[in-house]
Short mmCIF file of C-alpha atoms in Angstrom, two decimals:
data_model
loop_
_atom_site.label_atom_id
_atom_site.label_comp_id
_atom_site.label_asym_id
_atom_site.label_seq_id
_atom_site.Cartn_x
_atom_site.Cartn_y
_atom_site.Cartn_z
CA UNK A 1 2.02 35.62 -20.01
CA UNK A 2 -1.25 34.14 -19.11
CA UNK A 3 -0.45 30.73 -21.17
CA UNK A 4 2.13 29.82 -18.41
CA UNK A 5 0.61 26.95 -16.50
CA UNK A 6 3.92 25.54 -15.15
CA UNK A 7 6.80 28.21 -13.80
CA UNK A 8 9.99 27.08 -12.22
CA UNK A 9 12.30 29.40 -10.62
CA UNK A 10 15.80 28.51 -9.45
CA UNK A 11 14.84 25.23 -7.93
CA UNK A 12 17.59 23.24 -5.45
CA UNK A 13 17.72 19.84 -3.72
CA UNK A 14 20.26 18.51 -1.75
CA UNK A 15 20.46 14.88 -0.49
CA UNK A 16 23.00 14.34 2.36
CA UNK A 17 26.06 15.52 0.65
CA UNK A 18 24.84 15.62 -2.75
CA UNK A 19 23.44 18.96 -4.57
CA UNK A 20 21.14 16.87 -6.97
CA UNK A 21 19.38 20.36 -7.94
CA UNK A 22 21.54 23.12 -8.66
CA UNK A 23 19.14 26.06 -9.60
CA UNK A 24 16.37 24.76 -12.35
CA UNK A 25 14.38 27.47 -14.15
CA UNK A 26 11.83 27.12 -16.63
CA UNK A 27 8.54 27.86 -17.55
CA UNK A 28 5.74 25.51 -19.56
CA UNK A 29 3.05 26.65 -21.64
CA UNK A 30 -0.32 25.09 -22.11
CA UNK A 31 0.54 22.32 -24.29
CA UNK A 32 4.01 22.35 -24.48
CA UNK A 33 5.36 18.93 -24.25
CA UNK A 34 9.26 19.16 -22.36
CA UNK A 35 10.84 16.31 -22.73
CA UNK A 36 14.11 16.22 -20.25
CA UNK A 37 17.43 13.87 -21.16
CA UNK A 38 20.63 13.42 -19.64
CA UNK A 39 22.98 10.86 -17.91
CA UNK A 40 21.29 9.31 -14.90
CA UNK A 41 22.11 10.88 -11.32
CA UNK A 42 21.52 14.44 -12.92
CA UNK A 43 18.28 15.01 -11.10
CA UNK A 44 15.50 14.19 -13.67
CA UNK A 45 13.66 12.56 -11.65
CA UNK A 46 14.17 14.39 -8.29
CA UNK A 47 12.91 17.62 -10.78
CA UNK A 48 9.63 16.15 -11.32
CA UNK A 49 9.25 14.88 -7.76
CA UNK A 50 10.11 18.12 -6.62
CA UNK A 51 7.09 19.78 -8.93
CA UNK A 52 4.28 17.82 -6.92
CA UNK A 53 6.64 17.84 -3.73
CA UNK A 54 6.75 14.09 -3.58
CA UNK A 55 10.34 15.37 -2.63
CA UNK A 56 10.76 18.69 -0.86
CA UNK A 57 13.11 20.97 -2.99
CA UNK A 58 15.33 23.24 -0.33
CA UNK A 59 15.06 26.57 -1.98
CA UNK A 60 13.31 27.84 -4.93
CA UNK A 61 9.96 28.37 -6.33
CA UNK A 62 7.05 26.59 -8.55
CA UNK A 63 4.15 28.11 -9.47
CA UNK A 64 1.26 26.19 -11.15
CA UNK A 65 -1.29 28.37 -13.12
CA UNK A 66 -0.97 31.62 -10.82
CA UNK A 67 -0.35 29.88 -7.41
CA UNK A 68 3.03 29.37 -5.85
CA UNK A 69 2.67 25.59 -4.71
CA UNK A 70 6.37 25.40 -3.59
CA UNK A 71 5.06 26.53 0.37
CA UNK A 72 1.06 25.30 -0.33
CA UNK A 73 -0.30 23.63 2.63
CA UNK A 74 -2.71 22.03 0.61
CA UNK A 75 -0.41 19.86 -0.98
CA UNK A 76 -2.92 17.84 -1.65
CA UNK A 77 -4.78 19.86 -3.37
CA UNK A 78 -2.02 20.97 -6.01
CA UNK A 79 -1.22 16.74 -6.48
CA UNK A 80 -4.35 16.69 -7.83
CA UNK A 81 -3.96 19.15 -10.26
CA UNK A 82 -0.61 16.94 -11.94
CA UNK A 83 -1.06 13.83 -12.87
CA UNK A 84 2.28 11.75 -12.37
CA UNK A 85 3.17 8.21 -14.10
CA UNK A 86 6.07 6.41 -12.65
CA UNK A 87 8.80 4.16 -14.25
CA UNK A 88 7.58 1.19 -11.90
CA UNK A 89 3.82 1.97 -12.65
CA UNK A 90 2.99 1.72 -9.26
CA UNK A 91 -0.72 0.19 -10.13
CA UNK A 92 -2.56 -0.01 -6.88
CA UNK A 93 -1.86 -4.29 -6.50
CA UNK A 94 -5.01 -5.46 -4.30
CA UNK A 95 -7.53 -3.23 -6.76
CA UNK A 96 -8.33 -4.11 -10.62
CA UNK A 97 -8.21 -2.00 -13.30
CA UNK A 98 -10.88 -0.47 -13.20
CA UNK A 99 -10.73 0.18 -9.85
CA UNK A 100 -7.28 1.93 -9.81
CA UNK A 101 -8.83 4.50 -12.09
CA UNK A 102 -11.83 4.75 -9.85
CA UNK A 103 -10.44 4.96 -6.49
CA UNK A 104 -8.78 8.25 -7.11
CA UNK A 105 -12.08 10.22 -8.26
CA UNK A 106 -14.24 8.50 -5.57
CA UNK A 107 -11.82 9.16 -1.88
CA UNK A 108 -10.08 12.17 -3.62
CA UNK A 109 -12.55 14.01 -6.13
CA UNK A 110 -15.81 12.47 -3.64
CA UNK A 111 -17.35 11.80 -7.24
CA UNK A 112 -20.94 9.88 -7.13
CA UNK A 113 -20.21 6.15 -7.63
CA UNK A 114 -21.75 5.83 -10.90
CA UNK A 115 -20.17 8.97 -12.31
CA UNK A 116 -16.84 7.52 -11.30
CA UNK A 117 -17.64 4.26 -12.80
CA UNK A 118 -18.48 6.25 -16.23
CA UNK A 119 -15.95 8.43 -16.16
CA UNK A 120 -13.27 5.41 -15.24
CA UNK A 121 -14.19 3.33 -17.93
CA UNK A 122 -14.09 6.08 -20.79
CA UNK A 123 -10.67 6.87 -19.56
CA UNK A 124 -9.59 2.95 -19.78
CA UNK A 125 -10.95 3.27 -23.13
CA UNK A 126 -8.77 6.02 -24.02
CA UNK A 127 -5.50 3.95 -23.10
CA UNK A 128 -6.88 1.09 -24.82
CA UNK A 129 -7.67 -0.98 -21.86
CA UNK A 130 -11.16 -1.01 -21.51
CA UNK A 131 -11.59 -5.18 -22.12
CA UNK A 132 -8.97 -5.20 -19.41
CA UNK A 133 -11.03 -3.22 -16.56
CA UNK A 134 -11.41 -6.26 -14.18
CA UNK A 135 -8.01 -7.73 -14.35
CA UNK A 136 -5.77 -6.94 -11.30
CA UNK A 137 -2.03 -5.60 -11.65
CA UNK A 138 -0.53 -8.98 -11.77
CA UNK A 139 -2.28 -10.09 -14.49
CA UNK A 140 -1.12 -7.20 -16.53
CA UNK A 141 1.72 -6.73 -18.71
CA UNK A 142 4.06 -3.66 -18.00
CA UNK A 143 3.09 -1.92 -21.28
CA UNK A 144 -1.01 -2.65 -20.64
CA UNK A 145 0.10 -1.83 -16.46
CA UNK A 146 1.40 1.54 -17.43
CA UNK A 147 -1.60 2.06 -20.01
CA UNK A 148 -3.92 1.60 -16.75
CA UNK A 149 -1.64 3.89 -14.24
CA UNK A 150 -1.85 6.43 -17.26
CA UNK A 151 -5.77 6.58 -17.50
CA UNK A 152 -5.50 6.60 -13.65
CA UNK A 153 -4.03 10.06 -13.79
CA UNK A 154 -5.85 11.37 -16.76
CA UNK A 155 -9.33 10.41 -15.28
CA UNK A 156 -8.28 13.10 -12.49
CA UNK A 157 -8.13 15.90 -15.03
CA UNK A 158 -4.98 17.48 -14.35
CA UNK A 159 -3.55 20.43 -15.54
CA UNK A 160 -0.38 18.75 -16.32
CA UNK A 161 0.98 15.39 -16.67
CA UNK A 162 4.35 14.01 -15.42
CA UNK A 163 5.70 10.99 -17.01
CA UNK A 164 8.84 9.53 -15.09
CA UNK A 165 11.02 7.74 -17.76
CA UNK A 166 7.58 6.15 -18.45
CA UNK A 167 9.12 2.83 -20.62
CA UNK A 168 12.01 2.34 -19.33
CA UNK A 169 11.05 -0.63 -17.14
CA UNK A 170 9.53 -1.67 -20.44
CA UNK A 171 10.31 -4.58 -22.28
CA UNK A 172 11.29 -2.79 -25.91
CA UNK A 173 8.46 -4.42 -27.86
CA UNK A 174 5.83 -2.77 -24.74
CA UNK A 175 7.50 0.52 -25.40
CA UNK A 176 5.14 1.50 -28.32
CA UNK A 177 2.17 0.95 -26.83
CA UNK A 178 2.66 3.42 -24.26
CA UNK A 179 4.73 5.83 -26.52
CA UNK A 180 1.21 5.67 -29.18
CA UNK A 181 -0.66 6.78 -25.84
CA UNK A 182 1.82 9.52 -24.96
CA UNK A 183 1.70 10.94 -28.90
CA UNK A 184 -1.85 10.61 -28.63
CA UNK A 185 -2.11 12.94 -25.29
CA UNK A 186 0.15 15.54 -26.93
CA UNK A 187 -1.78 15.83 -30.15
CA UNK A 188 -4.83 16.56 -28.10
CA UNK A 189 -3.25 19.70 -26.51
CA UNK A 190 -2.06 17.71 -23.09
CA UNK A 191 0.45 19.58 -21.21
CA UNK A 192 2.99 17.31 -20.56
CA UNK A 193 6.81 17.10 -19.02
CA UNK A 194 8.49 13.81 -19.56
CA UNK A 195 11.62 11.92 -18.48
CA UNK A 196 13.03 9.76 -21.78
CA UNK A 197 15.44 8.72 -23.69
CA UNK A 198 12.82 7.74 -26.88
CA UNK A 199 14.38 9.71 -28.64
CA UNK A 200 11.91 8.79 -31.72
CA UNK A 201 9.18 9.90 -29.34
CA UNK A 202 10.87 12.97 -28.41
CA UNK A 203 11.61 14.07 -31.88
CA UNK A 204 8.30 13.51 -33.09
CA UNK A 205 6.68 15.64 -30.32
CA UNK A 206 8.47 17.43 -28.09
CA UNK A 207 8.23 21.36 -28.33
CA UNK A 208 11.38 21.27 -26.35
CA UNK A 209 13.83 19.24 -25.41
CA UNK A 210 16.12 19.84 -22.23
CA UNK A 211 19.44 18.48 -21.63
CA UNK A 212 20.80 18.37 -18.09
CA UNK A 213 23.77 17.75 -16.72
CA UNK A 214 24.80 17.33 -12.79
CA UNK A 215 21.76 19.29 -11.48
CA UNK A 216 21.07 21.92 -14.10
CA UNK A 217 19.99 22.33 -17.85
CA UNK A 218 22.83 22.54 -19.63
CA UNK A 219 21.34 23.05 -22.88
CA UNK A 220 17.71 23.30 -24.64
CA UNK A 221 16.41 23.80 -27.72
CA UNK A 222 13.78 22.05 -30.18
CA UNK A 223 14.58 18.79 -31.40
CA UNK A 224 14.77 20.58 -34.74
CA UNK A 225 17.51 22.56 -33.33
CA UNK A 226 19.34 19.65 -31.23
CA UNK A 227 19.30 17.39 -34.72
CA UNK A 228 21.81 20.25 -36.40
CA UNK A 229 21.05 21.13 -39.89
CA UNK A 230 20.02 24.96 -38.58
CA UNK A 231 23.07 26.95 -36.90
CA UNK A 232 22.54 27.15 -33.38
CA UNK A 233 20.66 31.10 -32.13
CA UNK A 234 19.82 31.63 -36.03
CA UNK A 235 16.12 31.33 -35.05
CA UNK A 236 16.37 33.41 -32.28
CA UNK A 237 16.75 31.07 -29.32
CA UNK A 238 18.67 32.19 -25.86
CA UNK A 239 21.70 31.98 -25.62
CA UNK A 240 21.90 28.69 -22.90
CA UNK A 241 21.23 26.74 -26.26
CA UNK A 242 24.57 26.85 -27.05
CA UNK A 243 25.76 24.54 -29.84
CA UNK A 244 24.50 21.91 -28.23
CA UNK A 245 27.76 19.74 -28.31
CA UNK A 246 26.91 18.20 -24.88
CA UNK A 247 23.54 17.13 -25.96
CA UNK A 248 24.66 15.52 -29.28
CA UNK A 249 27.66 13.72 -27.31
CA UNK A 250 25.37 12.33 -24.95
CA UNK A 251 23.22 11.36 -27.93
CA UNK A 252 25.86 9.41 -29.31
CA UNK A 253 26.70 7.87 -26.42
CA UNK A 254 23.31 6.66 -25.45
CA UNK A 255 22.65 5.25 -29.27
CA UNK A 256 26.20 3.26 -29.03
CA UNK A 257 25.51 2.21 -25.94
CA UNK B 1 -16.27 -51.71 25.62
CA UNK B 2 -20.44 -51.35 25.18
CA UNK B 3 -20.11 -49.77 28.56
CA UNK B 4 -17.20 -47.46 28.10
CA UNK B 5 -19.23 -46.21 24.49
CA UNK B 6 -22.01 -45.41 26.93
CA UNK B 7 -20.10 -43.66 29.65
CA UNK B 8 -18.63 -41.72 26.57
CA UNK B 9 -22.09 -40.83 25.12
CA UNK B 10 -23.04 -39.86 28.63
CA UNK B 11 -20.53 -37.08 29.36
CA UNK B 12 -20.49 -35.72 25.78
CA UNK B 13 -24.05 -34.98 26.53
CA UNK B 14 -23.93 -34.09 30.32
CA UNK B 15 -20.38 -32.15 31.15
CA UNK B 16 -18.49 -32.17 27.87
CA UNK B 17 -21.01 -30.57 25.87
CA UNK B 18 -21.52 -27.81 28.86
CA UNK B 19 -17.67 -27.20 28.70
CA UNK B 20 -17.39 -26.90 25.00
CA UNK B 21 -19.80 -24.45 24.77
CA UNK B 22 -18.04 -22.77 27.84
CA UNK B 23 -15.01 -23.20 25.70
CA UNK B 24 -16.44 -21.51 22.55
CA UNK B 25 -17.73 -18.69 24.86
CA UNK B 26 -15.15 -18.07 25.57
CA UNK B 27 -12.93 -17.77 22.24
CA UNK B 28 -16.00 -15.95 20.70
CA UNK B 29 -15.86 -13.14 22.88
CA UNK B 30 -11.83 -13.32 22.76
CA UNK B 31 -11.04 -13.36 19.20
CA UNK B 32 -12.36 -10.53 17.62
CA UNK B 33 -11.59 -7.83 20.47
CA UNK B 34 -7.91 -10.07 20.16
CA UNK B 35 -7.56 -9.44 16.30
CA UNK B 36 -9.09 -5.70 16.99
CA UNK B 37 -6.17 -4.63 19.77
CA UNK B 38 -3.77 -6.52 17.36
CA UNK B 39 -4.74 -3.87 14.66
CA UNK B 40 -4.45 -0.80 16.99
CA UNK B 41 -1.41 -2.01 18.34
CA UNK B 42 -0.23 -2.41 15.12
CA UNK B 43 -0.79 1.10 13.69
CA UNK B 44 0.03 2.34 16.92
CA UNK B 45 3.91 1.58 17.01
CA UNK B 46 4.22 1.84 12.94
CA UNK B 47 1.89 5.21 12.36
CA UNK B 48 2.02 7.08 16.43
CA UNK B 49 3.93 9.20 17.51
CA UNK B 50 6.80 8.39 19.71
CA UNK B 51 4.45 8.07 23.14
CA UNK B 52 1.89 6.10 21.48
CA UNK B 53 4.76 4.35 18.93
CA UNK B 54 6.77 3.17 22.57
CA UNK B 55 3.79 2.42 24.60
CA UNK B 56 2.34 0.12 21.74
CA UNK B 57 6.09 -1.79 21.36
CA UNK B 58 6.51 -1.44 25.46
CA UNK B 59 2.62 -3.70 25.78
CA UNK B 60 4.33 -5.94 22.93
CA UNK B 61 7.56 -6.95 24.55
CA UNK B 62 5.77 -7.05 28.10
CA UNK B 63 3.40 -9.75 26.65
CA UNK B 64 5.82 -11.76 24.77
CA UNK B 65 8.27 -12.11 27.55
CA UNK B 66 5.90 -13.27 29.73
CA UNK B 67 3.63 -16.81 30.53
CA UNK B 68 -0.34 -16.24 29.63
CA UNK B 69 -1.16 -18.14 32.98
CA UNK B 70 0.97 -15.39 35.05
CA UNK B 71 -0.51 -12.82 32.99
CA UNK B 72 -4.03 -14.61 33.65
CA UNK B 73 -3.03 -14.56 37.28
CA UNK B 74 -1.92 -11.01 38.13
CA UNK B 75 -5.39 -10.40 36.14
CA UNK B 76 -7.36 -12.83 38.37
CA UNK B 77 -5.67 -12.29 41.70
CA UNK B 78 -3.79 -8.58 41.43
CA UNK B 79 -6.40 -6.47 40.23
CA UNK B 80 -8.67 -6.79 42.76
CA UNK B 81 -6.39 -5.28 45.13
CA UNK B 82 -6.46 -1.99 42.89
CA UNK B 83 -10.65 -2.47 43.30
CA UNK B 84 -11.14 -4.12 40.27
CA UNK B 85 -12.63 -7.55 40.55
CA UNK B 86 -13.29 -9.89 37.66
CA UNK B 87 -15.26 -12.89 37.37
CA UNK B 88 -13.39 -16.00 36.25
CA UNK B 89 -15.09 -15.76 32.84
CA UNK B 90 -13.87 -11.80 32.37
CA UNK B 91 -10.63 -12.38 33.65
CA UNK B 92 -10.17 -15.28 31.05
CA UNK B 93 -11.12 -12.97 28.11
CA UNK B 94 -8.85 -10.05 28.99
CA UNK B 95 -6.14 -12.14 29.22
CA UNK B 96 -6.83 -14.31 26.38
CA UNK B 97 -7.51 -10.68 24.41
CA UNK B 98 -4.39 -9.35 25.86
CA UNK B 99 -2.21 -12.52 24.95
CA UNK B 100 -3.73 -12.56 21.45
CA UNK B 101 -4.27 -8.80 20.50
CA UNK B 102 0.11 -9.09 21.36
CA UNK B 103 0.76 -11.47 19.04
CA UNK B 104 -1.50 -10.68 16.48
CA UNK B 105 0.14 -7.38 15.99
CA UNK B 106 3.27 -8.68 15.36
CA UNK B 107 1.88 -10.55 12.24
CA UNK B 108 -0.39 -7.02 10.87
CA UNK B 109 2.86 -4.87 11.72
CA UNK B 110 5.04 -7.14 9.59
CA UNK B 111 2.12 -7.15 6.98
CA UNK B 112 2.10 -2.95 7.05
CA UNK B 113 5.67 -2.82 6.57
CA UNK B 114 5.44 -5.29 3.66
CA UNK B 115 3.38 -3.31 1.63
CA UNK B 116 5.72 -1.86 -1.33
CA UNK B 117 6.40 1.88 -1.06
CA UNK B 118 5.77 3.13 -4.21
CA UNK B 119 2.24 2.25 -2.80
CA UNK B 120 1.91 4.96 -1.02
CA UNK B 121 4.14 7.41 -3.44
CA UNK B 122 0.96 6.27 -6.16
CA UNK B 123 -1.31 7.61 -3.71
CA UNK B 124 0.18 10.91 -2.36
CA UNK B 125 0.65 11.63 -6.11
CA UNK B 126 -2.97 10.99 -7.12
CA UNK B 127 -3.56 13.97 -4.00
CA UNK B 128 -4.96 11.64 -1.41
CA UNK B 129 -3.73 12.49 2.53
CA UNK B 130 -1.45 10.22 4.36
CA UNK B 131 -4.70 8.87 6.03
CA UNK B 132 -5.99 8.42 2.95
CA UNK B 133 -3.35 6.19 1.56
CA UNK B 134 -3.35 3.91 4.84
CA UNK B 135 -7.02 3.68 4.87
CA UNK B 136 -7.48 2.53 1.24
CA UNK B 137 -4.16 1.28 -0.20
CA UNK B 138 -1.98 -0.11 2.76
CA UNK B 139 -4.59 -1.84 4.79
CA UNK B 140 -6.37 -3.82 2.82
CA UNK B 141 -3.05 -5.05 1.12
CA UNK B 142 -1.93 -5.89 4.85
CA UNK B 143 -5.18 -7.15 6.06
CA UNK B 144 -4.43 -10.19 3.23
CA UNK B 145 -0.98 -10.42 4.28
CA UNK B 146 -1.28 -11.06 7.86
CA UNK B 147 -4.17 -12.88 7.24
CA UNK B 148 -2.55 -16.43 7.47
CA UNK B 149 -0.29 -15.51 10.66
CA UNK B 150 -3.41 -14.20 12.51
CA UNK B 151 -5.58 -17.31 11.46
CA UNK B 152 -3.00 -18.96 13.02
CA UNK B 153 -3.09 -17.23 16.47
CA UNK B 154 -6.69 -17.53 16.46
CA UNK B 155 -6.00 -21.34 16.24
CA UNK B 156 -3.49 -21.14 18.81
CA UNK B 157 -5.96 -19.01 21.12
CA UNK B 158 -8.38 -22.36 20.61
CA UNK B 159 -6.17 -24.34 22.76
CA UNK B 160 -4.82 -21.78 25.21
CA UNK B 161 -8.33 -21.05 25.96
CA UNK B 162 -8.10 -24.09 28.17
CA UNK B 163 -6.55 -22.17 30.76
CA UNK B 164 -9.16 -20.42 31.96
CA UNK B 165 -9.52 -23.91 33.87
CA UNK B 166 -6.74 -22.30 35.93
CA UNK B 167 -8.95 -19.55 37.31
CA UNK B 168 -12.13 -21.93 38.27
CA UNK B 169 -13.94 -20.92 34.90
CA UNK B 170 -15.14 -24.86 34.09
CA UNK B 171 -14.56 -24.84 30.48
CA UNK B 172 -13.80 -27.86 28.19
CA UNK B 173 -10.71 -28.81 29.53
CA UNK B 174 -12.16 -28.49 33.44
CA UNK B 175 -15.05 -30.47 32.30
CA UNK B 176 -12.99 -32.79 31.34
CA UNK B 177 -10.88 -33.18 34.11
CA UNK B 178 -13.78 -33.37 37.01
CA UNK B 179 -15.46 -36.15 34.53
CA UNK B 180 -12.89 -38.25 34.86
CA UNK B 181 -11.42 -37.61 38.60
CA UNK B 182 -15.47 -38.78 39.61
CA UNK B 183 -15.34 -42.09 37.25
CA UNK B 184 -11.18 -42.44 37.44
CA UNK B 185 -11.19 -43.13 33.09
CA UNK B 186 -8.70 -40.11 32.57
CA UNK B 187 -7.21 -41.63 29.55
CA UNK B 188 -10.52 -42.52 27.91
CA UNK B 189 -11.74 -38.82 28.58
CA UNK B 190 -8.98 -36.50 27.70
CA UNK B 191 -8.80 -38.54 24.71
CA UNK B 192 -12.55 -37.30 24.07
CA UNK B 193 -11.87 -33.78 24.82
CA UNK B 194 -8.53 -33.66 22.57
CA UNK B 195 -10.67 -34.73 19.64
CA UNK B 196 -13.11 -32.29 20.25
CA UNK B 197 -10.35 -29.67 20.43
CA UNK B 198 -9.21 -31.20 17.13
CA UNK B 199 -12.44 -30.73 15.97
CA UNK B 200 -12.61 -26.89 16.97
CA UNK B 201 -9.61 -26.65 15.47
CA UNK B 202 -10.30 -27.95 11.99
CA UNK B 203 -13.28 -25.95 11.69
CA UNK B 204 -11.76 -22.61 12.60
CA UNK B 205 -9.10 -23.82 9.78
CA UNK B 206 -11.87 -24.53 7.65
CA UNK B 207 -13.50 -20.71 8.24
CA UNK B 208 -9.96 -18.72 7.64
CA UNK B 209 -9.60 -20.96 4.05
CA UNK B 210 -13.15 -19.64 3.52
CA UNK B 211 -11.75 -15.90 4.39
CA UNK B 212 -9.10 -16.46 2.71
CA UNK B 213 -10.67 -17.18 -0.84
CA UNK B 214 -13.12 -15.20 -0.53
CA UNK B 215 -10.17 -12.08 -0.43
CA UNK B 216 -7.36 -14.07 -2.88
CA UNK B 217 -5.93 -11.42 -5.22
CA UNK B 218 -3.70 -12.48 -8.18
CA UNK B 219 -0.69 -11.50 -6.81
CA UNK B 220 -1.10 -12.02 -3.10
CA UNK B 221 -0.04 -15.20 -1.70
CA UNK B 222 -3.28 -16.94 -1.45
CA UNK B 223 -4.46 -19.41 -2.80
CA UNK B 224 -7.21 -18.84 -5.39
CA UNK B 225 -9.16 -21.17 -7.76
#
């Protein structure tokens, strides 16, 4: 299928004695937004580290568009084609705003100054941060912090985005702001794969939502599907779906909690 | 007292003016080539590889552990039996640069390994190299870091610039001391040259608070108004 921009084939990580990654496969379409859940320690994150080999997985195999990226020796070549947000932000501290958009497409793209500057500012614009461009990280709030390291990737163009639990260092009323900035990147066709537990967010766009449990996906399905009314396989969907008991327990569990 | 004020007058003009300058000859050409082996020492034992890593920490603890005068010594009076004679001046400077660059590392390495890092994780991820993210994200958040510890040094290397004395290079301090063996008023004189020290002092002080707001950062700790 020539729509696959994202292909993951039994991936594994191991750290010391734990098997974080037990054999993850999956593939992600231009504009499909994948939205993985679960109980923490499961591997979420070390999944989407592993795609731009922030981590090294031990075995398996990604491919992004038709390249297999898993033994690259550009590596950084293929970061630059994934944009990645982190839970923590990680805004560049001594640079402002503007700057932390800038600096990527200047030392990394080589872009002309001016083009950069453009180009950095329409992206701040995008995120809503634009009167913001000469503040510096500290004089940020999380939600308008995580705004900035969002326009930061997207100025870089990438194929894909990955958003590591994006809010959850969030204060709740800074959640929206970032969540209205996610929404807005998946209604314009953004491929994206995203760590959360919104689950508001997730129903209203997610094309898929992926439940894993100790190192694997243990069930998946559209939120449609994973919010019951339909009987689980009736539209067709794999078997791995399941009845998605495990999902809708963990559900539960996170809403009480 | 009217004669004291013009014996005073006299040797800041005559000697004490000729060894200050000495003096600030000498921590010109020290200073920056001291701050400049600081930095490659530095990055040398947190970035090399395990030669360059053990040779950088091996110059460290070697300097440390050891008295600047001896160093200034085995510069002065060893080397020249391995055919390499220095003037009093040079072997001053190599010591003072050797003495400082030591110390001065210690205060950027500390600064390096301060810097947060998910720094560097932002970086990588945005597809720059490893050199990359040291060149543009780690050092100029360390450079403001170590900024107040090396200020420091350089203040220290003010005043422990006076032993060049101890290898015949006439600098303030010598100056000083050959003014007042010929006229006997030692207490009257080193009380001169301490306040011109002070005064070195204060302005160097005065220059790294200049530095220092000129590169404040909300969110660094300096001062900013």
């Amino acid at each position: 299928m020539e729509d696959v921009i994202l292909r993951v084939r039994d991936l594994h990580k191991r750290f010391d004695s734990e098997e974080v990654l037990r054999g993850v496969t999956f593939e992600v379409r231009k504009g499909d937004v994948k939205v993985f859940i679960g109980p923490s320690g499961t591997g979420k994150s070390t999944l989407l580290r592993c795609l731009n080999r922030l981590v090294e997985p031990d075995s398996g195999q990604v491919w992004l568009g038709g390249d297999e990226i898993t033994h690259s020796s550009d590596i950084d070549g293929v970061r630059r084609r994934m944009g990645m947000v982190f839970q923590n932000f990680c805004l560049f501290d001594h640079l402002t705003a503007l700057r932390n958009v800038e600096i990527g497409l200047l030392k990394v793209l080589k872009m002309p100054k001016h083009q950069a500057r453009e180009l950095a500012l329409s992206e701040l614009a995008r995120v809503g941060m634009e009167r913001f461009a000469d503040k510096y990280p500290a004089e940020l709030s999380g939600g308008q912090a995580q705004r900035v390291s969002i326009a930061r990737s997207l100025a870089m163009n990438p194929e894909v985005m990955l958003f590591d639990e994006p809010t959850s260092a969030l204060d709740p009323e800074l959640t929206g702001e970032v969540l209205d900035v996610m929404k807005l990147l998946a209604s314009g066709g953004m491929t994206m794969l995203v760590v959360s537990h919104e689950m508001e967010f997730v129903y209203s766009v997610a094309s898929e939502v992926l439940f894993m449990e100790r190192g694997v996906i243990a069930e998946r399905g559209t939120p449609r599907l994973i919010r019951g009314g339909t009987a689980p396989g009736s539209d067709g969907s794999s078997d791995a779906a399941g009845s998605f008991e495990r999902t809708r327990a963990f559900l539960r569990h996170i809403n009480n909690g | 007292m009217d004669e004291s004020v013009r014996y005073i007058l006299d040797i800041l003009r005559g000697p004490l003016l000729q060894g200050t300058l000495a003096s600030c000859k000498l921590i010109i050409c020290s200073a920056p080539l001291g701050l400049l082996t600081g930095f490659l020492v530095s990055t040398g034992w947190v970035y090399g590889n395990r030669a360059v890593s053990g040779l950088c920490r091996a110059y460290v603890i070697l300097i440390k552990g050891t008295p600047l005068l001896i160093l200034l010594f085995v510069i002065y009076f060893c080397l020249p039996s391995f055919g390499l004679m220095l003037s009093p001046f040079s072997a001053s400077v190599l010591g003072f640069i050797m003495c400082s660059g030591a110390y001065s590392s210690e205060y950027i390495r500390g600064a390096i390994l301060s810097v947060r890092s998910d720094q560097v994780t932002a970086a990588r991820a945005l597809g720059m190299s490893g050199m990359q993210a040291i060149v543009w994200v780690v050092l100029p958040q360390a450079a403001r870091r170590a900024l107040p510890g090396c200020s420091n040094e350089m203040i220290y290397l003010i005043k422990y610039s006076s032993l060049a004395y101890m290898l015949s290079f006439i600098e303030l301090t010598g100056a000083g001391k050959m003014a007042a063996s010929r006229s006997f008023r030692f207490t009257l004189v080193f009380s001169v040259v301490g306040l011109i020290y002070l005064g070195m002092v204060s302005l160097a002080s005065l220059l790294f608070l200049w530095i220092g707001k000129k590169l404040a950062i909300p969110g660094f700790e300096l001062k900013r108004d």
